[in-house]
PDB file of C-alpha atoms in Angstrom:
ATOM      1  CA  MET A   1     129.818  80.895  71.340  1.00 92.00           C
ATOM      2  CA  MET A   2     126.750  81.319  69.112  1.00 97.00           C
ATOM      3  CA  ASN A   3     124.141  79.040  67.737  1.00 98.00           C
ATOM      4  CA  ILE A   4     124.300  79.750  64.012  1.00 98.00           C
ATOM      5  CA  VAL A   5     122.035  78.523  61.088  1.00 98.00           C
ATOM      6  CA  PHE A   6     124.119  78.611  57.876  1.00 98.00           C
ATOM      7  CA  MET A   7     122.680  78.886  54.432  1.00 98.00           C
ATOM      8  CA  GLY A   8     124.654  78.274  51.324  1.00 97.00           C
ATOM      9  CA  THR A   9     124.755  76.164  48.183  1.00 96.00           C
ATOM     10  CA  PRO A  10     127.880  76.281  45.860  1.00 95.00           C
ATOM     11  CA  ASP A  11     131.584  75.608  46.427  1.00 96.00           C
ATOM     12  CA  PHE A  12     132.005  79.379  47.191  1.00 97.00           C
ATOM     13  CA  ALA A  13     130.196  78.884  50.467  1.00 98.00           C
ATOM     14  CA  VAL A  14     132.019  75.847  51.865  1.00 98.00           C
ATOM     15  CA  PRO A  15     135.077  77.598  53.296  1.00 98.00           C
ATOM     16  CA  VAL A  16     132.711  80.072  55.059  1.00 98.00           C
ATOM     17  CA  LEU A  17     130.822  77.062  56.688  1.00 98.00           C
ATOM     18  CA  GLN A  18     134.147  75.450  57.569  1.00 98.00           C
ATOM     19  CA  THR A  19     135.414  78.691  59.246  1.00 98.00           C
ATOM     20  CA  ILE A  20     132.456  78.941  61.398  1.00 98.00           C
ATOM     21  CA  ILE A  21     132.936  75.490  62.657  1.00 98.00           C
ATOM     22  CA  ASP A  22     136.741  76.074  63.171  1.00 98.00           C
ATOM     23  CA  GLU A  23     135.820  79.040  65.346  1.00 98.00           C
ATOM     24  CA  GLY A  24     134.070  76.908  67.801  1.00 97.00           C
ATOM     25  CA  HIS A  25     130.378  78.085  67.001  1.00 98.00           C
ATOM     26  CA  THR A  26     127.531  75.634  66.919  1.00 98.00           C
ATOM     27  CA  VAL A  27     125.934  75.176  63.456  1.00 98.00           C
ATOM     28  CA  SER A  28     122.608  73.714  64.444  1.00 98.00           C
ATOM     29  CA  LEU A  29     121.247  73.620  60.916  1.00 98.00           C
ATOM     30  CA  VAL A  30     122.621  73.907  57.286  1.00 98.00           C
ATOM     31  CA  VAL A  31     120.040  75.080  54.745  1.00 98.00           C
ATOM     32  CA  THR A  32     120.894  74.426  51.074  1.00 98.00           C
ATOM     33  CA  GLN A  33     119.169  74.172  47.790  1.00 97.00           C
ATOM     34  CA  PRO A  34     117.619  70.861  46.900  1.00 97.00           C
ATOM     35  CA  ASP A  35     119.550  68.188  44.913  1.00 97.00           C
ATOM     36  CA  ARG A  36     119.331  68.941  41.241  1.00 95.00           C
ATOM     37  CA  PRO A  37     119.801  66.761  38.076  1.00 93.00           C
ATOM     38  CA  LYS A  38     123.261  67.266  36.524  1.00 89.00           C
ATOM     39  CA  GLY A  39     125.327  65.831  33.629  1.00 81.00           C
ATOM     40  CA  ARG A  40     124.359  63.926  30.625  1.00 77.00           C
ATOM     41  CA  LYS A  41     122.554  61.201  32.692  1.00 83.00           C
ATOM     42  CA  ARG A  42     120.704  63.970  34.665  1.00 89.00           C
ATOM     43  CA  GLU A  43     121.559  62.210  37.890  1.00 92.00           C
ATOM     44  CA  LEU A  44     120.325  63.996  41.039  1.00 93.00           C
ATOM     45  CA  THR A  45     123.425  65.663  42.573  1.00 96.00           C
ATOM     46  CA  PRO A  46     123.811  67.247  45.994  1.00 97.00           C
ATOM     47  CA  PRO A  47     125.115  70.730  46.155  1.00 97.00           C
ATOM     48  CA  PRO A  48     128.641  71.125  47.479  1.00 97.00           C
ATOM     49  CA  VAL A  49     127.470  72.643  50.853  1.00 98.00           C
ATOM     50  CA  LYS A  50     125.254  69.574  51.493  1.00 98.00           C
ATOM     51  CA  VAL A  51     128.203  67.425  50.870  1.00 98.00           C
ATOM     52  CA  ALA A  52     130.417  69.367  53.228  1.00 98.00           C
ATOM     53  CA  ALA A  53     127.722  69.521  55.918  1.00 98.00           C
ATOM     54  CA  LEU A  54     127.246  65.805  55.919  1.00 98.00           C
ATOM     55  CA  GLU A  55     131.054  65.284  56.196  1.00 98.00           C
ATOM     56  CA  LEU A  56     131.044  67.534  59.143  1.00 97.00           C
ATOM     57  CA  GLY A  57     128.004  65.698  60.690  1.00 97.00           C
ATOM     58  CA  LEU A  58     125.654  68.660  60.501  1.00 98.00           C
ATOM     59  CA  PRO A  59     121.859  68.477  60.020  1.00 98.00           C
ATOM     60  CA  VAL A  60     120.855  69.616  56.475  1.00 98.00           C
ATOM     61  CA  PHE A  61     117.431  71.007  55.464  1.00 98.00           C
ATOM     62  CA  GLN A  62     116.732  71.647  51.709  1.00 98.00           C
ATOM     63  CA  PRO A  63     113.497  73.727  51.096  1.00 97.00           C
ATOM     64  CA  GLU A  64     112.309  74.258  47.607  1.00 96.00           C
ATOM     65  CA  LYS A  65     111.134  77.720  48.725  1.00 96.00           C
ATOM     66  CA  ILE A  66     112.438  79.082  52.141  1.00 96.00           C
ATOM     67  CA  ARG A  67     109.695  81.656  51.744  1.00 94.00           C
ATOM     68  CA  HIS A  68     107.048  78.941  52.390  1.00 95.00           C
ATOM     69  CA  ASP A  69     109.049  76.258  54.321  1.00 96.00           C
ATOM     70  CA  TYR A  70     111.093  77.698  57.359  1.00 97.00           C
ATOM     71  CA  GLN A  71     109.707  75.907  60.301  1.00 97.00           C
ATOM     72  CA  ALA A  72     113.036  74.046  60.655  1.00 97.00           C
ATOM     73  CA  VAL A  73     114.929  77.324  60.979  1.00 98.00           C
ATOM     74  CA  GLN A  74     112.490  78.492  63.668  1.00 97.00           C
ATOM     75  CA  GLU A  75     113.040  75.231  65.627  1.00 97.00           C
ATOM     76  CA  ALA A  76     116.802  75.601  65.441  1.00 98.00           C
ATOM     77  CA  ALA A  77     116.370  79.061  67.283  1.00 97.00           C
ATOM     78  CA  PRO A  78     119.717  80.470  66.067  1.00 98.00           C
ATOM     79  CA  ASP A  79     121.478  83.556  67.530  1.00 98.00           C
ATOM     80  CA  LEU A  80     122.594  84.440  63.994  1.00 98.00           C
ATOM     81  CA  ILE A  81     121.970  83.362  60.438  1.00 98.00           C
ATOM     82  CA  VAL A  82     124.975  83.484  58.118  1.00 98.00           C
ATOM     83  CA  THR A  83     124.357  83.052  54.271  1.00 98.00           C
ATOM     84  CA  ALA A  84     126.790  82.773  51.368  1.00 97.00           C
ATOM     85  CA  ALA A  85     125.576  82.264  47.912  1.00 96.00           C
ATOM     86  CA  PHE A  86     122.350  80.561  49.152  1.00 96.00           C
ATOM     87  CA  GLY A  87     120.310  81.354  46.034  1.00 93.00           C
ATOM     88  CA  GLN A  88     116.928  82.307  47.591  1.00 94.00           C
ATOM     89  CA  LEU A  89     115.790  85.656  49.206  1.00 93.00           C
ATOM     90  CA  LEU A  90     114.884  85.203  52.885  1.00 96.00           C
ATOM     91  CA  PRO A  91     111.321  86.334  53.951  1.00 95.00           C
ATOM     92  CA  THR A  92     110.759  88.745  56.767  1.00 96.00           C
ATOM     93  CA  GLU A  93     109.599  85.776  58.854  1.00 96.00           C
ATOM     94  CA  VAL A  94     113.073  84.256  58.616  1.00 97.00           C
ATOM     95  CA  LEU A  95     114.968  87.544  58.887  1.00 97.00           C
ATOM     96  CA  GLU A  96     113.244  88.248  62.186  1.00 97.00           C
ATOM     97  CA  ILE A  97     114.189  84.829  63.791  1.00 98.00           C
ATOM     98  CA  PRO A  98     117.805  85.454  65.139  1.00 98.00           C
ATOM     99  CA  ALA A  99     118.339  88.166  67.821  1.00 96.00           C
ATOM    100  CA  LYS A 100     121.644  89.228  66.222  1.00 97.00           C
ATOM    101  CA  GLY A 101     120.261  89.199  62.726  1.00 96.00           C
ATOM    102  CA  CYS A 102     121.142  87.538  59.331  1.00 98.00           C
ATOM    103  CA  ILE A 103     124.325  88.477  57.600  1.00 98.00           C
ATOM    104  CA  ASN A 104     125.463  87.560  54.025  1.00 98.00           C
ATOM    105  CA  VAL A 105     128.913  87.136  52.424  1.00 98.00           C
ATOM    106  CA  HIS A 106     128.573  88.521  48.972  1.00 98.00           C
ATOM    107  CA  ALA A 107     131.246  88.362  46.278  1.00 98.00           C
ATOM    108  CA  SER A 108     131.384  91.968  45.107  1.00 98.00           C
ATOM    109  CA  LEU A 109     132.177  95.489  46.273  1.00 98.00           C
ATOM    110  CA  LEU A 110     128.573  96.501  47.069  1.00 98.00           C
ATOM    111  CA  PRO A 111     126.700  98.364  45.861  1.00 98.00           C
ATOM    112  CA  LYS A 112     128.183  97.157  42.581  1.00 97.00           C
ATOM    113  CA  TYR A 113     127.129  93.855  41.088  1.00 98.00           C
ATOM    114  CA  ARG A 114     124.210  92.824  43.250  1.00 97.00           C
ATOM    115  CA  GLY A 115     122.711  89.411  42.165  1.00 95.00           C
ATOM    116  CA  GLY A 116     123.799  85.961  41.319  1.00 93.00           C
ATOM    117  CA  ALA A 117     126.825  86.372  38.916  1.00 96.00           C
ATOM    118  CA  PRO A 118     128.927  89.230  40.456  1.00 97.00           C
ATOM    119  CA  ILE A 119     132.265  87.454  39.734  1.00 97.00           C
ATOM    120  CA  HIS A 120     131.432  86.733  36.050  1.00 98.00           C
ATOM    121  CA  GLN A 121     130.044  90.185  35.387  1.00 98.00           C
ATOM    122  CA  SER A 122     132.905  92.141  37.011  1.00 98.00           C
ATOM    123  CA  ILE A 123     135.517  90.343  34.737  1.00 98.00           C
ATOM    124  CA  ILE A 124     133.314  90.725  31.650  1.00 98.00           C
ATOM    125  CA  ASP A 125     133.122  94.375  32.363  1.00 98.00           C
ATOM    126  CA  GLY A 126     136.871  94.662  32.558  1.00 97.00           C
ATOM    127  CA  GLU A 127     137.044  95.761  36.120  1.00 98.00           C
ATOM    128  CA  ALA A 128     140.434  96.267  37.820  1.00 98.00           C
ATOM    129  CA  GLU A 129     139.305  95.031  41.064  1.00 98.00           C
ATOM    130  CA  THR A 130     136.433  93.233  42.916  1.00 98.00           C
ATOM    131  CA  GLY A 131     135.978  91.979  46.475  1.00 98.00           C
ATOM    132  CA  VAL A 132     133.771  90.688  49.252  1.00 98.00           C
ATOM    133  CA  THR A 133     131.143  92.494  51.229  1.00 98.00           C
ATOM    134  CA  ILE A 134     129.600  91.179  54.461  1.00 98.00           C
ATOM    135  CA  MET A 135     126.177  92.837  54.998  1.00 98.00           C
ATOM    136  CA  TYR A 136     122.961  92.587  56.943  1.00 98.00           C
ATOM    137  CA  MET A 137     120.351  90.718  54.842  1.00 96.00           C
ATOM    138  CA  VAL A 138     117.077  92.509  53.904  1.00 95.00           C
ATOM    139  CA  GLU A 139     114.229  91.303  51.809  1.00 91.00           C
ATOM    140  CA  LYS A 140     115.562  93.411  48.856  1.00 93.00           C
ATOM    141  CA  LEU A 141     118.455  91.660  46.795  1.00 93.00           C
ATOM    142  CA  ASP A 142     121.828  92.400  48.268  1.00 95.00           C
ATOM    143  CA  ALA A 143     120.735  95.840  49.507  1.00 96.00           C
ATOM    144  CA  GLY A 144     121.410  95.513  53.260  1.00 97.00           C
ATOM    145  CA  ASP A 145     123.709  97.763  55.316  1.00 98.00           C
ATOM    146  CA  MET A 146     127.319  96.851  54.931  1.00 98.00           C
ATOM    147  CA  LEU A 147     129.435  95.598  57.777  1.00 98.00           C
ATOM    148  CA  LEU A 148     132.771  94.776  56.316  1.00 98.00           C
ATOM    149  CA  LYS A 149     134.301  95.282  52.681  1.00 98.00           C
ATOM    150  CA  ARG A 150     137.622  94.237  51.313  1.00 98.00           C
ATOM    151  CA  ALA A 151     138.933  94.590  47.724  1.00 98.00           C
ATOM    152  CA  ILE A 152     141.430  92.462  45.727  1.00 98.00           C
ATOM    153  CA  PRO A 153     142.742  93.190  42.168  1.00 98.00           C
ATOM    154  CA  ILE A 154     141.674  91.340  39.073  1.00 98.00           C
ATOM    155  CA  THR A 155     144.603  90.723  36.778  1.00 98.00           C
ATOM    156  CA  ASP A 156     144.791  89.731  33.141  1.00 97.00           C
ATOM    157  CA  GLU A 157     145.824  86.194  34.232  1.00 97.00           C
ATOM    158  CA  ASP A 158     142.504  85.795  36.139  1.00 98.00           C
ATOM    159  CA  ASN A 159     139.315  84.236  35.043  1.00 98.00           C
ATOM    160  CA  THR A 160     136.028  83.489  36.934  1.00 98.00           C
ATOM    161  CA  GLY A 161     137.486  80.338  38.278  1.00 97.00           C
ATOM    162  CA  THR A 162     140.598  81.899  39.781  1.00 98.00           C
ATOM    163  CA  MET A 163     138.646  84.815  41.236  1.00 98.00           C
ATOM    164  CA  HIS A 164     136.046  82.552  42.682  1.00 97.00           C
ATOM    165  CA  ASP A 165     138.713  80.656  44.654  1.00 97.00           C
ATOM    166  CA  LYS A 166     140.322  83.919  45.793  1.00 98.00           C
ATOM    167  CA  LEU A 167     137.105  85.520  46.902  1.00 98.00           C
ATOM    168  CA  SER A 168     135.873  82.358  48.493  1.00 97.00           C
ATOM    169  CA  LYS A 169     139.053  82.280  50.635  1.00 97.00           C
ATOM    170  CA  LEU A 170     138.715  86.083  51.411  1.00 98.00           C
ATOM    171  CA  GLY A 171     135.030  85.603  52.356  1.00 98.00           C
ATOM    172  CA  ALA A 172     136.191  82.976  54.932  1.00 98.00           C
ATOM    173  CA  GLN A 173     138.886  85.256  56.328  1.00 98.00           C
ATOM    174  CA  MET A 174     136.373  88.083  56.668  1.00 98.00           C
ATOM    175  CA  ILE A 175     133.710  85.899  58.443  1.00 98.00           C
ATOM    176  CA  LYS A 176     136.315  84.863  60.996  1.00 98.00           C
ATOM    177  CA  GLU A 177     136.840  88.595  61.653  1.00 97.00           C
ATOM    178  CA  MET A 178     133.121  89.269  61.725  1.00 97.00           C
ATOM    179  CA  LEU A 179     131.815  86.606  64.088  1.00 98.00           C
ATOM    180  CA  PRO A 180     133.372  87.961  67.357  1.00 97.00           C
ATOM    181  CA  LYS A 181     131.901  91.466  66.594  1.00 97.00           C
ATOM    182  CA  MET A 182     128.496  89.859  65.928  1.00 97.00           C
ATOM    183  CA  GLU A 183     128.685  87.918  69.113  1.00 97.00           C
ATOM    184  CA  ALA A 184     129.676  91.039  71.076  1.00 97.00           C
ATOM    185  CA  SER A 185     127.125  93.193  69.238  1.00 95.00           C
ATOM    186  CA  VAL A 186     129.846  95.766  68.493  1.00 95.00           C
ATOM    187  CA  VAL A 187     129.329  96.250  64.724  1.00 94.00           C
ATOM    188  CA  GLU A 188     129.079  99.428  62.733  1.00 94.00           C
ATOM    189  CA  ALA A 189     126.823  99.349  59.591  1.00 97.00           C
ATOM    190  CA  GLU A 190     127.073 101.571  56.510  1.00 97.00           C
ATOM    191  CA  LYS A 191     124.073 102.160  54.227  1.00 98.00           C
ATOM    192  CA  GLN A 192     124.536 101.480  50.580  1.00 98.00           C
ATOM    193  CA  ASP A 193     124.401 104.159  48.064  1.00 97.00           C
ATOM    194  CA  GLU A 194     121.384 103.058  46.074  1.00 97.00           C
ATOM    195  CA  ALA A 195     122.210 105.553  43.233  1.00 97.00           C
ATOM    196  CA  ALA A 196     125.496 103.642  42.659  1.00 97.00           C
ATOM    197  CA  ALA A 197     123.946 100.204  42.603  1.00 97.00           C
ATOM    198  CA  THR A 198     124.506  97.929  39.673  1.00 97.00           C
ATOM    199  CA  PHE A 199     123.300  94.270  39.091  1.00 96.00           C
ATOM    200  CA  ALA A 200     124.716  91.095  37.867  1.00 96.00           C
ATOM    201  CA  PRO A 201     121.908  88.651  37.206  1.00 94.00           C
ATOM    202  CA  ASN A 202     122.633  85.021  36.556  1.00 94.00           C
ATOM    203  CA  ILE A 203     124.310  84.372  33.109  1.00 95.00           C
ATOM    204  CA  LYS A 204     121.768  83.617  30.330  1.00 95.00           C
ATOM    205  CA  LYS A 205     122.462  81.286  27.496  1.00 94.00           C
ATOM    206  CA  GLU A 206     122.586  84.044  24.855  1.00 94.00           C
ATOM    207  CA  GLN A 207     125.411  85.729  26.736  1.00 95.00           C
ATOM    208  CA  GLU A 208     127.599  82.654  26.060  1.00 97.00           C
ATOM    209  CA  VAL A 209     127.884  83.585  22.351  1.00 97.00           C
ATOM    210  CA  ILE A 210     130.975  85.617  21.322  1.00 97.00           C
ATOM    211  CA  ASP A 211     130.209  88.814  19.373  1.00 97.00           C
ATOM    212  CA  TRP A 212     133.345  89.302  17.201  1.00 97.00           C
ATOM    213  CA  THR A 213     132.314  92.927  16.390  1.00 97.00           C
ATOM    214  CA  GLN A 214     133.346  93.848  19.854  1.00 97.00           C
ATOM    215  CA  ASP A 215     136.945  95.038  20.290  1.00 98.00           C
ATOM    216  CA  ALA A 216     139.569  92.413  21.183  1.00 98.00           C
ATOM    217  CA  ARG A 217     139.750  93.600  24.788  1.00 98.00           C
ATOM    218  CA  SER A 218     136.065  93.180  25.305  1.00 98.00           C
ATOM    219  CA  VAL A 219     136.082  89.644  23.680  1.00 98.00           C
ATOM    220  CA  PHE A 220     139.104  88.856  25.848  1.00 98.00           C
ATOM    221  CA  ASN A 221     137.154  89.844  28.944  1.00 98.00           C
ATOM    222  CA  HIS A 222     134.049  87.947  27.827  1.00 98.00           C
ATOM    223  CA  ILE A 223     135.972  84.705  27.292  1.00 98.00           C
ATOM    224  CA  ARG A 224     137.695  84.774  30.769  1.00 98.00           C
ATOM    225  CA  GLY A 225     134.503  86.022  32.453  1.00 98.00           C
ATOM    226  CA  LEU A 226     132.840  82.868  31.318  1.00 98.00           C
ATOM    227  CA  ALA A 227     135.634  80.320  32.064  1.00 98.00           C
ATOM    228  CA  PRO A 228     135.654  77.758  33.451  1.00 97.00           C
ATOM    229  CA  TRP A 229     131.785  77.879  33.389  1.00 95.00           C
ATOM    230  CA  PRO A 230     129.579  78.124  31.530  1.00 96.00           C
ATOM    231  CA  VAL A 231     132.338  78.763  28.852  1.00 97.00           C
ATOM    232  CA  ALA A 232     131.772  81.210  25.923  1.00 98.00           C
ATOM    233  CA  TYR A 233     131.540  79.845  22.338  1.00 97.00           C
ATOM    234  CA  THR A 234     131.554  80.706  18.795  1.00 97.00           C
ATOM    235  CA  THR A 235     130.611  78.648  15.713  1.00 95.00           C
ATOM    236  CA  LEU A 236     132.962  76.886  13.373  1.00 91.00           C
ATOM    237  CA  GLY A 237     130.948  75.844  10.398  1.00 88.00           C
ATOM    238  CA  GLU A 238     127.806  74.357  11.768  1.00 88.00           C
ATOM    239  CA  THR A 239     129.398  73.261  15.074  1.00 91.00           C
ATOM    240  CA  ARG A 240     130.113  75.006  18.297  1.00 94.00           C
ATOM    241  CA  LEU A 241     133.728  75.933  19.268  1.00 96.00           C
ATOM    242  CA  LYS A 242     134.045  76.738  23.046  1.00 97.00           C
ATOM    243  CA  LEU A 243     136.650  79.265  23.918  1.00 98.00           C
ATOM    244  CA  TRP A 244     138.595  78.742  27.083  1.00 98.00           C
ATOM    245  CA  SER A 245     141.353  81.325  27.017  1.00 98.00           C
ATOM    246  CA  SER A 246     142.857  84.026  24.812  1.00 98.00           C
ATOM    247  CA  VAL A 247     145.234  86.975  24.736  1.00 98.00           C
ATOM    248  CA  VAL A 248     144.893  90.427  23.075  1.00 98.00           C
ATOM    249  CA  ALA A 249     147.248  90.466  20.070  1.00 97.00           C
ATOM    250  CA  GLU A 250     149.417  93.348  18.942  1.00 94.00           C
ATOM    251  CA  GLY A 251     148.707  94.948  15.538  1.00 92.00           C
ATOM    252  CA  THR A 252     145.511  95.753  13.661  1.00 96.00           C
ATOM    253  CA  THR A 253     143.583  94.251  10.703  1.00 96.00           C
ATOM    254  CA  THR A 254     141.062  95.580   8.274  1.00 97.00           C
ATOM    255  CA  GLU A 255     139.406  92.037   7.835  1.00 96.00           C
ATOM    256  CA  ALA A 256     135.890  91.593   8.883  1.00 96.00           C
ATOM    257  CA  PRO A 257     135.215  90.521  12.468  1.00 97.00           C
ATOM    258  CA  GLY A 258     135.517  86.692  13.010  1.00 97.00           C
ATOM    259  CA  THR A 259     138.047  86.308  10.134  1.00 97.00           C
ATOM    260  CA  ILE A 260     141.116  84.238  10.820  1.00 97.00           C
ATOM    261  CA  VAL A 261     144.060  86.533  10.076  1.00 97.00           C
ATOM    262  CA  LYS A 262     147.040  84.601  11.304  1.00 96.00           C
ATOM    263  CA  LEU A 263     147.790  81.060  12.143  1.00 95.00           C
ATOM    264  CA  GLU A 264     150.648  80.232  14.518  1.00 94.00           C
ATOM    265  CA  SER A 265     151.662  76.880  15.903  1.00 91.00           C
ATOM    266  CA  ASP A 266     150.053  77.822  19.276  1.00 94.00           C
ATOM    267  CA  LEU A 267     147.796  80.823  18.583  1.00 96.00           C
ATOM    268  CA  LEU A 268     144.793  81.355  16.339  1.00 97.00           C
ATOM    269  CA  HIS A 269     144.536  84.989  15.505  1.00 98.00           C
ATOM    270  CA  VAL A 270     141.017  86.325  14.868  1.00 97.00           C
ATOM    271  CA  ALA A 271     139.808  89.775  13.685  1.00 97.00           C
ATOM    272  CA  CYS A 272     137.639  91.696  16.162  1.00 98.00           C
ATOM    273  CA  GLY A 273     135.873  95.065  16.061  1.00 97.00           C
ATOM    274  CA  ASP A 274     137.680  98.533  15.834  1.00 97.00           C
ATOM    275  CA  GLU A 275     140.417  96.676  13.674  1.00 97.00           C
ATOM    276  CA  THR A 276     141.722  94.769  16.706  1.00 98.00           C
ATOM    277  CA  VAL A 277     142.961  91.133  16.944  1.00 98.00           C
ATOM    278  CA  LEU A 278     142.494  88.471  19.606  1.00 98.00           C
ATOM    279  CA  ALA A 279     144.712  85.273  19.596  1.00 98.00           C
ATOM    280  CA  LEU A 280     142.869  82.144  20.929  1.00 98.00           C
ATOM    281  CA  LYS A 281     145.051  79.972  23.180  1.00 98.00           C
ATOM    282  CA  GLU A 282     142.751  77.093  24.431  1.00 98.00           C
ATOM    283  CA  VAL A 283     139.547  75.882  22.556  1.00 98.00           C
ATOM    284  CA  GLN A 284     137.177  72.931  22.782  1.00 97.00           C
ATOM    285  CA  PRO A 285     135.637  71.507  19.654  1.00 95.00           C
ATOM    286  CA  ALA A 286     132.126  69.858  19.873  1.00 92.00           C
ATOM    287  CA  GLY A 287     132.453  66.462  21.424  1.00 91.00           C
ATOM    288  CA  LYS A 288     136.114  66.978  22.577  1.00 94.00           C
ATOM    289  CA  LYS A 289     137.873  67.980  25.768  1.00 95.00           C
ATOM    290  CA  PRO A 290     139.469  71.436  26.074  1.00 97.00           C
ATOM    291  CA  MET A 291     142.843  71.574  24.234  1.00 97.00           C
ATOM    292  CA  ASN A 292     145.534  74.088  23.438  1.00 97.00           C
ATOM    293  CA  VAL A 293     145.450  75.560  19.883  1.00 97.00           C
ATOM    294  CA  GLU A 294     148.518  73.642  18.888  1.00 96.00           C
ATOM    295  CA  THR A 295     146.646  70.316  19.513  1.00 96.00           C
ATOM    296  CA  PHE A 296     143.497  71.723  17.919  1.00 96.00           C
ATOM    297  CA  LEU A 297     145.348  72.775  14.654  1.00 94.00           C
ATOM    298  CA  ARG A 298     146.764  69.196  14.337  1.00 93.00           C
ATOM    299  CA  GLY A 299     143.264  67.788  14.712  1.00 92.00           C
ATOM    300  CA  ALA A 300     139.692  69.204  14.388  1.00 89.00           C
ATOM    301  CA  GLY A 301     141.192  72.598  13.118  1.00 90.00           C
ATOM    302  CA  ALA A 302     143.661  71.182  10.678  1.00 91.00           C
ATOM    303  CA  LYS A 303     141.827  72.431   7.638  1.00 91.00           C
ATOM    304  CA  LEU A 304     141.378  75.960   8.820  1.00 93.00           C
ATOM    305  CA  ALA A 305     142.978  78.608   6.638  1.00 94.00           C
ATOM    306  CA  LEU A 306     143.595  82.323   6.562  1.00 96.00           C
ATOM    307  CA  GLY A 307     140.239  84.038   5.585  1.00 95.00           C
ATOM    308  CA  ASP A 308     137.989  81.375   7.152  1.00 95.00           C
ATOM    309  CA  LYS A 309     135.546  82.928   9.569  1.00 95.00           C
ATOM    310  CA  LEU A 310     134.313  82.070  13.094  1.00 96.00           C
ATOM    311  CA  GLY A 311     130.846  82.869  14.208  1.00 92.00           C
ATOM    312  CA  ASP A 312     129.102  82.969  10.873  1.00 75.00           C
ATOM    313  CA  LEU A 313     126.078  81.066  12.003  1.00 58.00           C
TER     314      LEU A 313
END
């Protein structure tokens, strides 16, 4: 069995860590991002991997910059480093520590969607499938040689939350398959096609705003690509209206994008670009919890009428 240093931060990484433990390997150190302020009270909150590691009785190390603070990793003297959504690039000094190298569990079919938001971006782009790639780590972002790659479909019922859970589970299954090969040093690596590489950087605030001039399918993908976090929004008057789920409606309209063209008991039909229509299913008015459109139209949206516009501000 190997001595492994694990590096990860969000929920996505927890099943990978658990699998390494379940397979009987020694995790001599868990490296994760520092606690960060969260919520309205800005209370310092530990990342999910730290919570899981402490529950497992594992030592935790939280460097602000692993590039400048890696002595604890050297002292752990691992045979292998496994990372999953750690959130920092590893310097050469760390990459050269383990004899069997450093491998990363990445939530995309590399070389597509390198970067910090591969699940969000693959859905926003309307991809029919995504997957997980296990690769050797190098100093360049997500550019190492690939060791194992598996694809799964993205259905219209999926959003970033459902795909996150599916890919996290898949990553755990794949690391279980990969560890014996790493221990026996019987791996085959495939170089990435640099010409085919695309990037998925972390979602920026401005990307959360819906552009109603896009066609309905694009807006539909945008909404589910940002659900359940950070959640896309439009404006309703002078307030924000977060959009949690929708469906592409049948029919066309010549109304301007953003115009409410049909009100049903449980659907709010909005004109989009190319004369298409999107029906909103779940929304969240400012200061309220997410709710279905039926509840919304009985409360904060009760005064909405045909011809009103979303996203005017």
